[in-house]
Amino acid sequence: MLTTLRHIVMQFTSHSHLADGVKSLVRDVKTAMDTDVCSIYLLNSEHTAYVLAATDGLNPDEVGHAELALEQGLVGLVGRRAEPINLENAREHPDYHFLPDTGEEAFHSFLGVPIIHQRRVLGVLVVQQTAQRKFDESEEAFLVTLAAQLATVVSHAEAVGDSALSDDAHDQVDTCFMGVPGSPGIAFGTAVVVHPVANLEAVPEREVDNIVVELALLERALHAVREDIKNIIEEFSESLPKQELALFDAYLHMLDENALAGDIRREVQHGQWAQGALKKVIIEHVSRFELMEDPYLRERGADVRDLGLRLLAYLQDIREKKTVFPKNAVLVGEDVTPAMLANIPAERLCAIVSGQGSSNSHVAILARAMGIPAVMGAVDLPTYDVEDELLLVDGHYGEVFFRPSEQRIAMSEELIEQERIFDEELTELRDVPTITRDGWRVLLWVNIGLSGDLTRSLDRGAEGIGLFRTEIPFMSKDRFPTEAEQLSIYREHMLAFEPNPVTMRTLDIGGDKSLSYFPINEENPFLGWRGIRVTLDHPEIFLVQVRAMLKANAGLEGVLRIMLPMISSPAELRAGKSLINQAFNEVTEEGVDVKKPQVGVMVEVPAAVYQARQLAKEADFLAVGSNDLTQYMLAVDRNNPRVAQIYQELHPAVITALREVARAAHSEEKGIGICGEFAGTPVGAVLLMAMGYNVLSMNATHLPKVKWVIRQIKRTDARRMLAKVLRMQSAEEVSEFMYQQLTDAGLGRVLPHHHD
Ligand code: PEP
Ligand code: MG
């Protein structure tokens, strides 16, 4: 059954037009199930009726004509119920509706299954039979499985205007494909699809006698790829910071004798031709990476594959075909790799869209460093069908609009222009304090990680660092950084912010962040060995880091705040504090004059919300990590585009938790901050300020807007809004209400644009 299913799906997808695909589908299903009729009905573009899109068994002249309204017939019933209907004698069913001219009167048994994509019924797949035959359960299951696999293809085809019901493709479909935000900003331009240049899987194994020739070919390819990568490094050396450029150095290392090159050469020496040897080694390496649970390491698998394909292209003498690029090119690929960026001159590149990956992928990191909007994980975008098409990329929301309407383009142009003007105005607020109109002071600090963040933060008038994500410097190394190496990075930031406070988070690896030299393989990494759990198990790593933090702060006025991630009990806080004390004593014994740091807890696990009071009693401050808190409260993976719609920071449960944490900190008279993305949204900032959060720490990009909105509002008004919000039942309700409130208060320009 599985082979048949695969065969039918492959045949179906091999057609470039849906109309041809459905024709082959009904033929194949009819044969496979040995029935008299197989038909497919698809929802028309007005969503008012199911139209016969293909049939094998009924009158073919009725294709495109015979139709059933949504409430009509058994097909309509399958659609309404969104489940299969299996009848031995269809004509006895009260919903049976006879379609004249199709010739279906001859058929008794009926099995119809819905074709559903993302909760939406797109059509119905039907088989019918003359003699009374009850299709059995396995046949029903077969058809259901098939329909589920077809659904994505049908939905993709229709989204790009390839309708099976009409010959003319729609001119403008303005379809939105969701991904995850990779890098903020809006841009539109022409899609340039990058394909992997060669197909590794298609390379056959072949024994050869003339090993010398194969070795020479291999050498030539290795040399050519090394040169390409060096050129990429050179091309980006001006526009990219050192840390990001190092990604390409890693590519060069992978080509080293003691990495890929050596392994491939050994295979050739055993008699395999160069292409076969390459295929074997690359596939082995890639599958080793792909088996790893850890997303960071899986990304490295993609790098190896990319290199393999580049080598193969030289071995097969295939060169990149594209030489001319549109002015505003949107680079699109099933899995865009850093090296692919080099295919387009930087000044022509306006946005990036990748079917795979998350905000953690290297391409997203590079896009942010280059200031180009990017959407990652756009899994539903039919990458290969969008070549030369106009795409609108919204990196704020992770949305890609295919063939955007003129109206949407005009709206976006306006938004881009407004953002530019507003940004200019906002620079004037750089040095003014963040105070509400009724005199409530809020501190706006920044989250720091990437190398470019420091200048950006100072330019935007940040008054402190609320979150230093220390794992980023750990990630760019091939071993744990030494105390001296850490000290120098930390000191650089503390000096830049002197005399303002700096909050250093202790190493927070695990989950979606991992170190290549310290792999963690787990079934469920977000619920696994993460954050403080790792560092308490490895005091040697923790102590070195804390010592580096303390020493970096020596002689400075700025307060050092050490923050512990993923705390889920007071015991973990006590254990962390005890190690910090130990490090403090060691550093003092070494004769370095250091101040006692403040020690805070990140509240990002629901357990910490319920123990916030106790944690606040024993800590110097609490800071909510709302990114993780939201994912854990709602049980929604923060990086998974499929569930992105229900990752809601405005969910009443999350809002209530945030308020409870603030109350707990207030009761113990401790500082309360937040450093998740929520703090950087205008709605979030207003609600948090109303709750009494005194530190809002955010991505530097968002700081000026948040400052602007807080300076325009009264805290009493914000508290009135919060009181209403706390009685609401859904994120949608909260969002609508807050948008209205802020718009009515004349603050609409700060809100992210709303899509219909
Ligand atoms: C958070 O979880 O909200 C947070 C600030 O930490 P990170 O995003 O680094 O997990
Ligand atoms: Mg976190």
mmCIF file of N, CA and C in Angstrom, residues 266-335:
data_model
loop_
_atom_site.group_PDB
_atom_site.id
_atom_site.type_symbol
_atom_site.label_atom_id
_atom_site.label_comp_id
_atom_site.label_asym_id
_atom_site.label_seq_id
_atom_site.Cartn_x
_atom_site.Cartn_y
_atom_site.Cartn_z
ATOM 1 N N ARG A 266 40.736 9.670 0.703
ATOM 2 C CA ARG A 266 40.904 8.263 1.096
ATOM 3 C C ARG A 266 39.964 7.360 0.297
ATOM 4 N N GLU A 267 38.739 7.817 0.116
ATOM 5 C CA GLU A 267 37.776 7.023 -0.670
ATOM 6 C C GLU A 267 38.265 6.844 -2.099
ATOM 7 N N VAL A 268 38.825 7.912 -2.675
ATOM 8 C CA VAL A 268 39.325 7.818 -4.053
ATOM 9 C C VAL A 268 40.493 6.830 -4.095
ATOM 10 N N GLN A 269 41.341 6.904 -3.088
ATOM 11 C CA GLN A 269 42.489 5.991 -3.071
ATOM 12 C C GLN A 269 42.054 4.524 -2.982
ATOM 13 N N HIS A 270 40.838 4.308 -2.435
ATOM 14 C CA HIS A 270 40.321 2.934 -2.396
ATOM 15 C C HIS A 270 39.676 2.532 -3.706
ATOM 16 N N GLY A 271 39.704 3.418 -4.719
ATOM 17 C CA GLY A 271 39.230 3.033 -6.041
ATOM 18 C C GLY A 271 37.903 3.646 -6.462
ATOM 19 N N GLN A 272 37.310 4.499 -5.625
ATOM 20 C CA GLN A 272 36.039 5.122 -5.991
ATOM 21 C C GLN A 272 36.328 6.382 -6.816
ATOM 22 N N TRP A 273 35.498 6.663 -7.841
ATOM 23 C CA TRP A 273 35.744 7.887 -8.601
ATOM 24 C C TRP A 273 35.430 9.104 -7.733
ATOM 25 N N ALA A 274 35.962 10.251 -8.098
ATOM 26 C CA ALA A 274 35.911 11.418 -7.210
ATOM 27 C C ALA A 274 34.477 11.793 -6.822
ATOM 28 N N GLN A 275 33.547 11.773 -7.795
ATOM 29 C CA GLN A 275 32.174 12.176 -7.477
ATOM 30 C C GLN A 275 31.517 11.211 -6.490
ATOM 31 N N GLY A 276 31.781 9.905 -6.708
ATOM 32 C CA GLY A 276 31.207 8.898 -5.811
ATOM 33 C C GLY A 276 31.792 9.026 -4.407
ATOM 34 N N ALA A 277 33.087 9.280 -4.345
ATOM 35 C CA ALA A 277 33.756 9.434 -3.054
ATOM 36 C C ALA A 277 33.184 10.642 -2.319
ATOM 37 N N LEU A 278 32.990 11.707 -3.071
ATOM 38 C CA LEU A 278 32.431 12.927 -2.488
ATOM 39 C C LEU A 278 31.035 12.642 -1.927
ATOM 40 N N LYS A 279 30.213 11.997 -2.749
ATOM 41 C CA LYS A 279 28.841 11.701 -2.318
ATOM 42 C C LYS A 279 28.860 10.901 -1.012
ATOM 43 N N LYS A 280 29.690 9.853 -0.985
ATOM 44 C CA LYS A 280 29.709 8.976 0.186
ATOM 45 C C LYS A 280 30.070 9.774 1.454
ATOM 46 N N VAL A 281 31.146 10.542 1.346
ATOM 47 C CA VAL A 281 31.634 11.265 2.529
ATOM 48 C C VAL A 281 30.625 12.333 2.976
ATOM 49 N N ILE A 282 30.099 13.070 2.019
ATOM 50 C CA ILE A 282 29.172 14.151 2.393
ATOM 51 C C ILE A 282 27.908 13.570 3.021
ATOM 52 N N ILE A 283 27.369 12.541 2.389
ATOM 53 C CA ILE A 283 26.125 11.980 2.937
ATOM 54 C C ILE A 283 26.356 11.409 4.335
ATOM 55 N N GLU A 284 27.516 10.787 4.536
ATOM 56 C CA GLU A 284 27.824 10.269 5.884
ATOM 57 C C GLU A 284 27.860 11.400 6.906
ATOM 58 N N HIS A 285 28.582 12.459 6.554
ATOM 59 C CA HIS A 285 28.709 13.580 7.491
ATOM 60 C C HIS A 285 27.351 14.222 7.760
ATOM 61 N N VAL A 286 26.621 14.460 6.660
ATOM 62 C CA VAL A 286 25.336 15.146 6.812
ATOM 63 C C VAL A 286 24.392 14.321 7.670
ATOM 64 N N SER A 287 24.350 13.008 7.417
ATOM 65 C CA SER A 287 23.374 12.239 8.193
ATOM 66 C C SER A 287 23.783 12.185 9.658
ATOM 67 N N ARG A 288 25.071 12.236 9.930
ATOM 68 C CA ARG A 288 25.488 12.285 11.329
ATOM 69 C C ARG A 288 24.954 13.568 11.981
ATOM 70 N N PHE A 289 25.087 14.688 11.258
ATOM 71 C CA PHE A 289 24.581 15.957 11.796
ATOM 72 C C PHE A 289 23.063 15.940 11.909
ATOM 73 N N GLU A 290 22.432 15.377 10.865
ATOM 74 C CA GLU A 290 20.967 15.437 10.851
ATOM 75 C C GLU A 290 20.330 14.598 11.949
ATOM 76 N N LEU A 291 21.064 13.593 12.393
ATOM 77 C CA LEU A 291 20.532 12.763 13.469
ATOM 78 C C LEU A 291 20.551 13.495 14.798
ATOM 79 N N MET A 292 21.324 14.578 14.845
ATOM 80 C CA MET A 292 21.447 15.280 16.112
ATOM 81 C C MET A 292 20.184 16.075 16.371
ATOM 82 N N GLU A 293 19.746 16.022 17.613
ATOM 83 C CA GLU A 293 18.531 16.725 17.990
ATOM 84 C C GLU A 293 18.760 18.221 17.976
ATOM 85 N N ASP A 294 20.015 18.561 18.230
ATOM 86 C CA ASP A 294 20.337 19.942 18.478
ATOM 87 C C ASP A 294 20.265 20.796 17.213
ATOM 88 N N PRO A 295 19.437 21.836 17.192
ATOM 89 C CA PRO A 295 19.248 22.613 15.960
ATOM 90 C C PRO A 295 20.518 23.306 15.474
ATOM 91 N N TYR A 296 21.366 23.726 16.397
ATOM 92 C CA TYR A 296 22.585 24.420 15.980
ATOM 93 C C TYR A 296 23.470 23.464 15.183
ATOM 94 N N LEU A 297 23.596 22.240 15.690
ATOM 95 C CA LEU A 297 24.440 21.266 14.989
ATOM 96 C C LEU A 297 23.802 20.826 13.683
ATOM 97 N N ARG A 298 22.480 20.748 13.678
ATOM 98 C CA ARG A 298 21.818 20.384 12.424
ATOM 99 C C ARG A 298 22.125 21.411 11.344
ATOM 100 N N GLU A 299 22.196 22.677 11.754
ATOM 101 C CA GLU A 299 22.544 23.724 10.787
ATOM 102 C C GLU A 299 23.931 23.458 10.190
ATOM 103 N N ARG A 300 24.822 22.894 10.997
ATOM 104 C CA ARG A 300 26.163 22.606 10.472
ATOM 105 C C ARG A 300 26.083 21.530 9.393
ATOM 106 N N GLY A 301 25.123 20.624 9.530
ATOM 107 C CA GLY A 301 24.903 19.603 8.503
ATOM 108 C C GLY A 301 24.581 20.275 7.182
ATOM 109 N N ALA A 302 23.778 21.336 7.250
ATOM 110 C CA ALA A 302 23.412 22.066 6.031
ATOM 111 C C ALA A 302 24.662 22.699 5.407
ATOM 112 N N ASP A 303 25.570 23.159 6.242
ATOM 113 C CA ASP A 303 26.809 23.754 5.719
ATOM 114 C C ASP A 303 27.631 22.706 4.968
ATOM 115 N N VAL A 304 27.708 21.498 5.547
ATOM 116 C CA VAL A 304 28.490 20.428 4.906
ATOM 117 C C VAL A 304 27.872 20.080 3.552
ATOM 118 N N ARG A 305 26.546 19.975 3.528
ATOM 119 C CA ARG A 305 25.873 19.649 2.268
ATOM 120 C C ARG A 305 26.144 20.734 1.226
ATOM 121 N N ASP A 306 26.074 21.973 1.658
ATOM 122 C CA ASP A 306 26.309 23.087 0.746
ATOM 123 C C ASP A 306 27.711 22.987 0.131
ATOM 124 N N LEU A 307 28.674 22.672 0.986
ATOM 125 C CA LEU A 307 30.045 22.527 0.479
ATOM 126 C C LEU A 307 30.135 21.366 -0.506
ATOM 127 N N GLY A 308 29.484 20.264 -0.150
ATOM 128 C CA GLY A 308 29.493 19.081 -1.012
ATOM 129 C C GLY A 308 28.954 19.418 -2.389
ATOM 130 N N LEU A 309 27.872 20.187 -2.419
ATOM 131 C CA LEU A 309 27.249 20.533 -3.694
ATOM 132 C C LEU A 309 28.150 21.446 -4.515
ATOM 133 N N ARG A 310 28.837 22.324 -3.795
ATOM 134 C CA ARG A 310 29.756 23.217 -4.511
ATOM 135 C C ARG A 310 30.887 22.413 -5.162
ATOM 136 N N LEU A 311 31.409 21.446 -4.410
ATOM 137 C CA LEU A 311 32.482 20.608 -4.957
ATOM 138 C C LEU A 311 31.971 19.811 -6.148
ATOM 139 N N LEU A 312 30.765 19.270 -5.994
ATOM 140 C CA LEU A 312 30.200 18.464 -7.067
ATOM 141 C C LEU A 312 30.012 19.300 -8.333
ATOM 142 N N ALA A 313 29.582 20.543 -8.136
ATOM 143 C CA ALA A 313 29.371 21.413 -9.295
ATOM 144 C C ALA A 313 30.671 21.552 -10.091
ATOM 145 N N TYR A 314 31.787 21.653 -9.383
ATOM 146 C CA TYR A 314 33.065 21.759 -10.107
ATOM 147 C C TYR A 314 33.439 20.428 -10.744
ATOM 148 N N LEU A 315 33.192 19.345 -9.998
ATOM 149 C CA LEU A 315 33.523 18.038 -10.572
ATOM 150 C C LEU A 315 32.689 17.773 -11.821
ATOM 151 N N GLN A 316 31.445 18.266 -11.806
ATOM 152 C CA GLN A 316 30.571 18.039 -12.967
ATOM 153 C C GLN A 316 30.643 19.190 -13.959
ATOM 154 N N ASP A 317 31.492 20.139 -13.606
ATOM 155 C CA ASP A 317 31.684 21.293 -14.465
ATOM 156 C C ASP A 317 30.402 22.093 -14.674
ATOM 157 N N ILE A 318 29.598 22.170 -13.616
ATOM 158 C CA ILE A 318 28.393 22.999 -13.706
ATOM 159 C C ILE A 318 28.729 24.339 -13.065
ATOM 160 N N ARG A 319 28.374 25.396 -13.704
ATOM 161 C CA ARG A 319 28.606 26.703 -13.106
ATOM 162 C C ARG A 319 27.260 27.344 -12.812
ATOM 163 N N GLU A 320 27.248 28.265 -11.890
ATOM 164 C CA GLU A 320 26.031 29.032 -11.649
ATOM 165 C C GLU A 320 25.566 29.681 -12.931
ATOM 166 N N LYS A 321 24.294 29.501 -13.254
ATOM 167 C CA LYS A 321 23.802 30.070 -14.504
ATOM 168 C C LYS A 321 23.562 31.561 -14.384
ATOM 169 N N LYS A 322 23.102 31.962 -13.212
ATOM 170 C CA LYS A 322 22.661 33.353 -13.111
ATOM 171 C C LYS A 322 23.817 34.328 -13.044
ATOM 172 N N THR A 323 23.732 35.344 -13.875
ATOM 173 C CA THR A 323 24.757 36.373 -13.803
ATOM 174 C C THR A 323 24.120 37.749 -13.667
ATOM 175 N N VAL A 324 22.860 37.851 -14.117
ATOM 176 C CA VAL A 324 22.191 39.148 -14.039
ATOM 177 C C VAL A 324 21.121 39.085 -12.958
ATOM 178 N N PHE A 325 21.131 40.058 -12.085
ATOM 179 C CA PHE A 325 20.171 40.043 -10.991
ATOM 180 C C PHE A 325 19.312 41.292 -11.021
ATOM 181 N N PRO A 326 18.056 41.165 -10.623
ATOM 182 C CA PRO A 326 17.206 42.361 -10.565
ATOM 183 C C PRO A 326 17.720 43.324 -9.494
ATOM 184 N N LYS A 327 17.240 44.545 -9.566
ATOM 185 C CA LYS A 327 17.747 45.580 -8.656
ATOM 186 C C LYS A 327 17.395 45.254 -7.204
ATOM 187 N N ASN A 328 16.134 44.913 -6.965
ATOM 188 C CA ASN A 328 15.742 44.529 -5.613
ATOM 189 C C ASN A 328 15.482 43.030 -5.614
ATOM 190 N N ALA A 329 16.512 42.281 -5.304
ATOM 191 C CA ALA A 329 16.375 40.830 -5.379
ATOM 192 C C ALA A 329 16.003 40.264 -4.016
ATOM 193 N N VAL A 330 14.980 39.419 -4.006
ATOM 194 C CA VAL A 330 14.640 38.677 -2.790
ATOM 195 C C VAL A 330 15.207 37.273 -2.985
ATOM 196 N N LEU A 331 16.193 36.951 -2.190
ATOM 197 C CA LEU A 331 16.829 35.647 -2.330
ATOM 198 C C LEU A 331 15.931 34.594 -1.677
ATOM 199 N N VAL A 332 15.514 33.605 -2.474
ATOM 200 C CA VAL A 332 14.603 32.584 -1.972
ATOM 201 C C VAL A 332 15.230 31.213 -2.163
ATOM 202 N N GLY A 333 15.114 30.360 -1.200
ATOM 203 C CA GLY A 333 15.624 29.003 -1.363
ATOM 204 C C GLY A 333 14.969 28.073 -0.377
ATOM 205 N N GLU A 334 14.970 26.806 -0.732
ATOM 206 C CA GLU A 334 14.403 25.814 0.177
ATOM 207 C C GLU A 334 15.180 25.839 1.499
ATOM 208 N N ASP A 335 16.494 25.984 1.378
ATOM 209 C CA ASP A 335 17.321 26.094 2.567
ATOM 210 C C ASP A 335 18.470 27.035 2.224
#
